[in-house]
């Protein structure tokens, strides 16, 4: 939600990531509508690229060293970080000791899960059957959006996710909120392509240069104000591009 969702009234796909995809399609394909969208679970994003099911992933995908071994990334198009999402009336105060004994949901293969592996503060976030048919608690889910449903059903006490995603989920459900003073990590989203697709990544980077250009009137800022500013206020510019040498 806010990043990419189907408008229940118009039936159209909308959101911050959708705007970016249409900008890519307009430049590369000559038509912003000449794109085929595919719904991919969080834990299947890289596999979808490797199997040529999609050409690019534009789905709040964090750039990190592990993933750079598996896919090629564009320059960063959004800055985010991990933060706890929990009911407003929960005693959980953030990513801290208040998580002890609490059930925390995260997406399989996400940077949130990796953060919990490094420091869980005593939270219950996995069991020995994770990823198998014997997994009954489903604290780790294939699709990160399933965590919000589990939180709403009371099956988990909190969700760890990117604050950018968490803000969108809080907009969906006013009973939940991001906890703590802010994100405790700094991460960046990028457009992912199949490993070695250097020409495509270069073209995406060119589109991103134009997309960021124009200050407060840039396409990036217009999209931010439309979709994200209400839940993530205070952003005045997109992240500056940093190019990696081959």
mmCIF file of C-alpha atoms in Angstrom:
data_model
loop_
_atom_site.group_PDB
_atom_site.id
_atom_site.type_symbol
_atom_site.label_atom_id
_atom_site.label_comp_id
_atom_site.label_asym_id
_atom_site.label_seq_id
_atom_site.Cartn_x
_atom_site.Cartn_y
_atom_site.Cartn_z
ATOM 1 C CA UNK A 1 0.000 0.000 0.000
ATOM 2 C CA UNK A 2 1.273 3.447 -1.058
ATOM 3 C CA UNK A 3 4.135 1.700 -2.863
ATOM 4 C CA UNK A 4 2.123 -0.524 -5.148
ATOM 5 C CA UNK A 5 -1.509 -1.563 -4.883
ATOM 6 C CA UNK A 6 -4.640 -1.936 -6.991
ATOM 7 C CA UNK A 7 -7.044 0.957 -6.571
ATOM 8 C CA UNK A 8 -10.352 -0.678 -5.570
ATOM 9 C CA UNK A 9 -12.366 1.981 -7.405
ATOM 10 C CA UNK A 10 -10.497 2.320 -10.691
ATOM 11 C CA UNK A 11 -8.876 -1.113 -10.794
ATOM 12 C CA UNK A 12 -5.579 0.549 -11.718
ATOM 13 C CA UNK A 13 -2.216 -0.236 -10.138
ATOM 14 C CA UNK A 14 -0.957 2.804 -8.251
ATOM 15 C CA UNK A 15 1.802 3.848 -5.866
ATOM 16 C CA UNK A 16 5.304 5.238 -5.579
ATOM 17 C CA UNK A 17 6.993 2.196 -7.114
ATOM 18 C CA UNK A 18 4.324 2.028 -9.824
ATOM 19 C CA UNK A 19 5.064 5.630 -10.842
ATOM 20 C CA UNK A 20 8.736 4.727 -11.202
ATOM 21 C CA UNK A 21 7.945 1.625 -13.265
ATOM 22 C CA UNK A 22 5.831 3.691 -15.641
ATOM 23 C CA UNK A 23 8.675 6.212 -16.014
ATOM 24 C CA UNK A 24 11.020 3.341 -16.894
ATOM 25 C CA UNK A 25 8.518 1.943 -19.391
ATOM 26 C CA UNK A 26 8.017 5.332 -21.036
ATOM 27 C CA UNK A 27 11.756 5.790 -21.584
ATOM 28 C CA UNK A 28 12.745 2.224 -22.449
ATOM 29 C CA UNK A 29 9.587 0.995 -24.223
ATOM 30 C CA UNK A 30 8.188 4.305 -25.444
ATOM 31 C CA UNK A 31 4.902 3.892 -23.576
ATOM 32 C CA UNK A 32 4.278 4.139 -19.807
ATOM 33 C CA UNK A 33 1.546 1.517 -20.139
ATOM 34 C CA UNK A 34 3.621 -0.974 -22.139
ATOM 35 C CA UNK A 35 4.656 -2.816 -19.004
ATOM 36 C CA UNK A 36 3.495 -6.198 -17.722
ATOM 37 C CA UNK A 37 3.233 -6.273 -13.939
ATOM 38 C CA UNK A 38 3.753 -9.550 -12.112
ATOM 39 C CA UNK A 39 2.938 -10.135 -8.443
ATOM 40 C CA UNK A 40 5.986 -11.754 -6.828
ATOM 41 C CA UNK A 41 6.220 -12.846 -3.156
ATOM 42 C CA UNK A 42 9.006 -11.172 -1.211
ATOM 43 C CA UNK A 43 11.050 -14.364 -0.976
ATOM 44 C CA UNK A 44 10.790 -15.039 -4.734
ATOM 45 C CA UNK A 45 12.071 -11.747 -6.101
ATOM 46 C CA UNK A 46 15.586 -12.904 -6.945
ATOM 47 C CA UNK A 47 14.368 -16.243 -8.305
ATOM 48 C CA UNK A 48 11.976 -14.386 -10.624
ATOM 49 C CA UNK A 49 14.920 -12.518 -12.154
ATOM 50 C CA UNK A 50 17.085 -15.620 -12.437
ATOM 51 C CA UNK A 51 14.280 -17.530 -14.202
ATOM 52 C CA UNK A 52 13.536 -14.620 -16.559
ATOM 53 C CA UNK A 53 9.995 -14.230 -15.252
ATOM 54 C CA UNK A 54 10.639 -10.496 -14.978
ATOM 55 C CA UNK A 55 13.199 -8.051 -16.351
ATOM 56 C CA UNK A 56 13.378 -5.786 -13.307
ATOM 57 C CA UNK A 57 12.182 -5.779 -9.709
ATOM 58 C CA UNK A 58 10.812 -2.464 -8.445
ATOM 59 C CA UNK A 59 9.403 -3.555 -5.117
ATOM 60 C CA UNK A 60 10.963 -1.846 -2.096
ATOM 61 C CA UNK A 61 14.053 -4.044 -2.522
ATOM 62 C CA UNK A 62 16.991 -3.131 -0.298
ATOM 63 C CA UNK A 63 20.475 -3.011 -1.791
ATOM 64 C CA UNK A 64 22.971 -5.013 0.269
ATOM 65 C CA UNK A 65 26.207 -6.935 -0.236
ATOM 66 C CA UNK A 66 24.574 -10.371 -0.210
ATOM 67 C CA UNK A 67 22.086 -9.431 -2.898
ATOM 68 C CA UNK A 68 24.757 -7.731 -5.005
ATOM 69 C CA UNK A 69 26.277 -11.192 -5.415
ATOM 70 C CA UNK A 70 22.984 -12.411 -6.913
ATOM 71 C CA UNK A 71 21.538 -9.486 -8.880
ATOM 72 C CA UNK A 72 22.543 -6.166 -10.403
ATOM 73 C CA UNK A 73 21.149 -3.002 -8.832
ATOM 74 C CA UNK A 74 20.535 0.501 -10.064
ATOM 75 C CA UNK A 75 21.584 3.475 -7.994
ATOM 76 C CA UNK A 76 19.428 4.002 -4.909
ATOM 77 C CA UNK A 77 16.047 5.621 -5.385
ATOM 78 C CA UNK A 78 14.846 5.689 -1.751
ATOM 79 C CA UNK A 79 16.374 5.783 1.728
ATOM 80 C CA UNK A 80 14.741 3.741 4.476
ATOM 81 C CA UNK A 81 15.554 1.722 7.620
ATOM 82 C CA UNK A 82 14.209 -0.984 9.910
ATOM 83 C CA UNK A 83 11.559 -0.126 12.499
ATOM 84 C CA UNK A 84 9.029 -1.972 14.653
ATOM 85 C CA UNK A 85 5.327 -1.843 13.760
ATOM 86 C CA UNK A 86 2.922 -2.735 16.580
ATOM 87 C CA UNK A 87 -0.561 -1.898 17.884
ATOM 88 C CA UNK A 88 -0.764 1.647 19.221
ATOM 89 C CA UNK A 89 -1.770 0.371 22.669
ATOM 90 C CA UNK A 90 1.035 -2.215 22.806
ATOM 91 C CA UNK A 91 3.656 -1.987 25.576
ATOM 92 C CA UNK A 92 6.289 -2.447 22.877
ATOM 93 C CA UNK A 93 8.279 0.778 22.627
ATOM 94 C CA UNK A 94 10.565 -0.005 19.695
ATOM 95 C CA UNK A 95 13.469 -2.212 18.713
ATOM 96 C CA UNK A 96 14.571 -2.693 22.297
ATOM 97 C CA UNK A 97 14.163 -4.801 25.438
ATOM 98 C CA UNK A 98 10.378 -4.372 25.284
ATOM 99 C CA UNK A 99 10.422 -7.100 22.599
ATOM 100 C CA UNK A 100 11.450 -9.797 25.085
ATOM 101 C CA UNK A 101 9.067 -12.739 24.808
ATOM 102 C CA UNK A 102 7.032 -11.045 22.077
ATOM 103 C CA UNK A 103 6.208 -12.719 18.767
ATOM 104 C CA UNK A 104 7.722 -10.713 15.909
ATOM 105 C CA UNK A 105 6.893 -11.349 12.258
ATOM 106 C CA UNK A 106 9.259 -10.662 9.357
ATOM 107 C CA UNK A 107 9.498 -11.570 5.697
ATOM 108 C CA UNK A 108 11.593 -14.541 4.615
ATOM 109 C CA UNK A 109 14.878 -13.439 3.076
ATOM 110 C CA UNK A 110 14.439 -9.817 4.148
ATOM 111 C CA UNK A 111 16.870 -7.471 5.840
ATOM 112 C CA UNK A 112 14.407 -7.379 8.751
ATOM 113 C CA UNK A 113 14.914 -11.090 9.353
ATOM 114 C CA UNK A 114 18.678 -10.622 9.156
ATOM 115 C CA UNK A 115 18.453 -7.854 11.765
ATOM 116 C CA UNK A 116 16.536 -10.136 14.137
ATOM 117 C CA UNK A 117 19.143 -12.856 13.671
ATOM 118 C CA UNK A 118 21.822 -10.397 14.774
ATOM 119 C CA UNK A 119 19.884 -8.973 17.739
ATOM 120 C CA UNK A 120 16.383 -10.068 18.727
ATOM 121 C CA UNK A 121 16.213 -8.560 22.248
ATOM 122 C CA UNK A 122 14.632 -11.830 23.337
ATOM 123 C CA UNK A 123 11.844 -11.683 20.752
ATOM 124 C CA UNK A 124 10.407 -14.908 19.366
ATOM 125 C CA UNK A 125 10.906 -14.606 15.612
ATOM 126 C CA UNK A 126 11.569 -18.125 14.307
ATOM 127 C CA UNK A 127 11.312 -21.803 15.165
ATOM 128 C CA UNK A 128 13.121 -24.908 13.998
ATOM 129 C CA UNK A 129 10.517 -25.588 11.300
ATOM 130 C CA UNK A 130 10.698 -22.206 9.552
ATOM 131 C CA UNK A 131 10.254 -22.520 5.803
ATOM 132 C CA UNK A 132 8.787 -26.034 5.937
ATOM 133 C CA UNK A 133 5.283 -27.505 5.995
ATOM 134 C CA UNK A 134 5.742 -28.152 9.713
ATOM 135 C CA UNK A 135 6.003 -24.427 10.411
ATOM 136 C CA UNK A 136 2.906 -23.672 12.467
ATOM 137 C CA UNK A 137 3.620 -20.267 13.993
ATOM 138 C CA UNK A 138 4.516 -18.657 10.635
ATOM 139 C CA UNK A 139 6.589 -15.943 12.235
ATOM 140 C CA UNK A 140 8.571 -15.821 9.011
ATOM 141 C CA UNK A 141 6.309 -15.369 5.994
ATOM 142 C CA UNK A 142 6.964 -15.629 2.234
ATOM 143 C CA UNK A 143 5.352 -12.250 1.589
ATOM 144 C CA UNK A 144 6.085 -9.391 3.985
ATOM 145 C CA UNK A 145 2.554 -7.995 3.623
ATOM 146 C CA UNK A 146 1.241 -11.148 5.326
ATOM 147 C CA UNK A 147 2.802 -9.877 8.552
ATOM 148 C CA UNK A 148 0.245 -7.080 8.792
ATOM 149 C CA UNK A 149 -2.603 -9.591 8.497
ATOM 150 C CA UNK A 150 -1.078 -11.725 11.234
ATOM 151 C CA UNK A 151 -0.687 -8.640 13.424
ATOM 152 C CA UNK A 152 -4.324 -7.679 12.860
ATOM 153 C CA UNK A 153 -5.426 -11.210 13.785
ATOM 154 C CA UNK A 154 -3.401 -11.109 16.997
ATOM 155 C CA UNK A 155 -1.211 -14.004 15.878
ATOM 156 C CA UNK A 156 1.938 -11.920 16.372
ATOM 157 C CA UNK A 157 2.717 -8.994 18.656
ATOM 158 C CA UNK A 158 4.786 -6.898 16.262
ATOM 159 C CA UNK A 159 6.279 -6.691 12.798
ATOM 160 C CA UNK A 160 9.832 -5.726 11.892
ATOM 161 C CA UNK A 161 10.027 -4.113 8.480
ATOM 162 C CA UNK A 162 11.359 -1.129 6.560
ATOM 163 C CA UNK A 163 9.822 2.011 8.008
ATOM 164 C CA UNK A 164 8.833 2.985 4.478
ATOM 165 C CA UNK A 165 6.667 -0.135 4.229
ATOM 166 C CA UNK A 166 5.544 0.139 7.843
ATOM 167 C CA UNK A 167 4.257 3.667 7.276
ATOM 168 C CA UNK A 168 2.120 2.416 4.407
ATOM 169 C CA UNK A 169 0.762 -0.410 6.528
ATOM 170 C CA UNK A 170 -0.016 2.002 9.359
ATOM 171 C CA UNK A 171 -1.947 4.083 6.821
ATOM 172 C CA UNK A 172 -4.007 0.987 6.043
ATOM 173 C CA UNK A 173 -4.755 0.264 9.694
ATOM 174 C CA UNK A 174 -5.025 3.198 12.119
ATOM 175 C CA UNK A 175 -4.810 0.791 15.078
ATOM 176 C CA UNK A 176 -1.089 0.182 14.452
ATOM 177 C CA UNK A 177 1.915 2.515 14.441
ATOM 178 C CA UNK A 178 5.664 2.594 13.979
ATOM 179 C CA UNK A 179 7.373 2.400 17.378
ATOM 180 C CA UNK A 180 10.501 4.158 18.578
ATOM 181 C CA UNK A 181 12.229 7.368 17.604
ATOM 182 C CA UNK A 182 12.896 6.201 14.059
ATOM 183 C CA UNK A 183 14.656 3.490 12.053
ATOM 184 C CA UNK A 184 17.700 1.850 13.623
ATOM 185 C CA UNK A 185 19.368 1.029 10.288
ATOM 186 C CA UNK A 186 20.043 2.966 7.101
ATOM 187 C CA UNK A 187 19.119 1.127 3.924
ATOM 188 C CA UNK A 188 18.443 2.032 0.309
ATOM 189 C CA UNK A 189 16.018 0.684 -2.275
ATOM 190 C CA UNK A 190 17.216 0.004 -5.799
ATOM 191 C CA UNK A 191 15.828 -1.371 -9.037
ATOM 192 C CA UNK A 192 17.082 -4.949 -9.368
ATOM 193 C CA UNK A 193 17.911 -6.677 -12.645
ATOM 194 C CA UNK A 194 19.390 -10.037 -13.545
ATOM 195 C CA UNK A 195 23.053 -10.371 -12.637
ATOM 196 C CA UNK A 196 25.184 -9.064 -15.487
ATOM 197 C CA UNK A 197 22.405 -7.052 -17.173
ATOM 198 C CA UNK A 198 24.722 -4.045 -17.275
ATOM 199 C CA UNK A 199 23.136 -2.325 -20.285
ATOM 200 C CA UNK A 200 19.682 -2.482 -18.721
ATOM 201 C CA UNK A 201 20.966 -1.178 -15.387
ATOM 202 C CA UNK A 202 22.745 1.687 -17.160
ATOM 203 C CA UNK A 203 19.495 2.594 -18.904
ATOM 204 C CA UNK A 204 17.588 2.463 -15.610
ATOM 205 C CA UNK A 205 20.214 4.718 -14.018
ATOM 206 C CA UNK A 206 19.780 7.212 -16.861
ATOM 207 C CA UNK A 207 16.020 7.279 -16.254
ATOM 208 C CA UNK A 208 16.626 7.784 -12.537
ATOM 209 C CA UNK A 209 18.832 10.816 -13.244
ATOM 210 C CA UNK A 210 15.946 12.469 -15.080
ATOM 211 C CA UNK A 211 13.402 11.244 -12.524
ATOM 212 C CA UNK A 212 15.304 12.898 -9.661
ATOM 213 C CA UNK A 213 16.026 16.128 -11.552
ATOM 214 C CA UNK A 214 14.038 19.287 -10.935
ATOM 215 C CA UNK A 215 14.278 19.859 -7.206
ATOM 216 C CA UNK A 216 10.914 20.075 -5.459
ATOM 217 C CA UNK A 217 9.167 19.782 -8.835
ATOM 218 C CA UNK A 218 10.981 16.603 -9.882
ATOM 219 C CA UNK A 219 8.924 13.557 -10.827
ATOM 220 C CA UNK A 220 10.393 11.868 -7.740
ATOM 221 C CA UNK A 221 9.187 14.613 -5.382
ATOM 222 C CA UNK A 222 5.761 14.801 -7.032
ATOM 223 C CA UNK A 223 5.328 11.057 -6.511
ATOM 224 C CA UNK A 224 6.636 11.272 -2.936
ATOM 225 C CA UNK A 225 4.165 14.013 -2.029
ATOM 226 C CA UNK A 226 1.297 12.089 -3.589
ATOM 227 C CA UNK A 227 1.946 8.683 -2.036
ATOM 228 C CA UNK A 228 4.349 8.837 0.894
ATOM 229 C CA UNK A 229 4.553 12.281 2.501
ATOM 230 C CA UNK A 230 1.584 11.731 4.821
ATOM 231 C CA UNK A 231 3.195 8.695 6.462
ATOM 232 C CA UNK A 232 6.862 9.619 5.965
ATOM 233 C CA UNK A 233 7.004 13.413 6.292
ATOM 234 C CA UNK A 234 10.098 15.576 6.121
ATOM 235 C CA UNK A 235 11.865 14.143 3.073
ATOM 236 C CA UNK A 236 13.128 17.017 0.944
ATOM 237 C CA UNK A 237 15.021 15.188 -1.816
ATOM 238 C CA UNK A 238 15.770 11.720 -3.182
ATOM 239 C CA UNK A 239 19.049 10.056 -2.198
ATOM 240 C CA UNK A 240 22.034 11.205 -4.247
ATOM 241 C CA UNK A 241 23.220 8.547 -6.696
ATOM 242 C CA UNK A 242 26.412 6.625 -5.982
ATOM 243 C CA UNK A 243 27.812 4.650 -8.883
ATOM 244 C CA UNK A 244 29.695 1.401 -8.365
ATOM 245 C CA UNK A 245 32.737 0.563 -10.433
ATOM 246 C CA UNK A 246 32.797 -2.812 -12.187
#
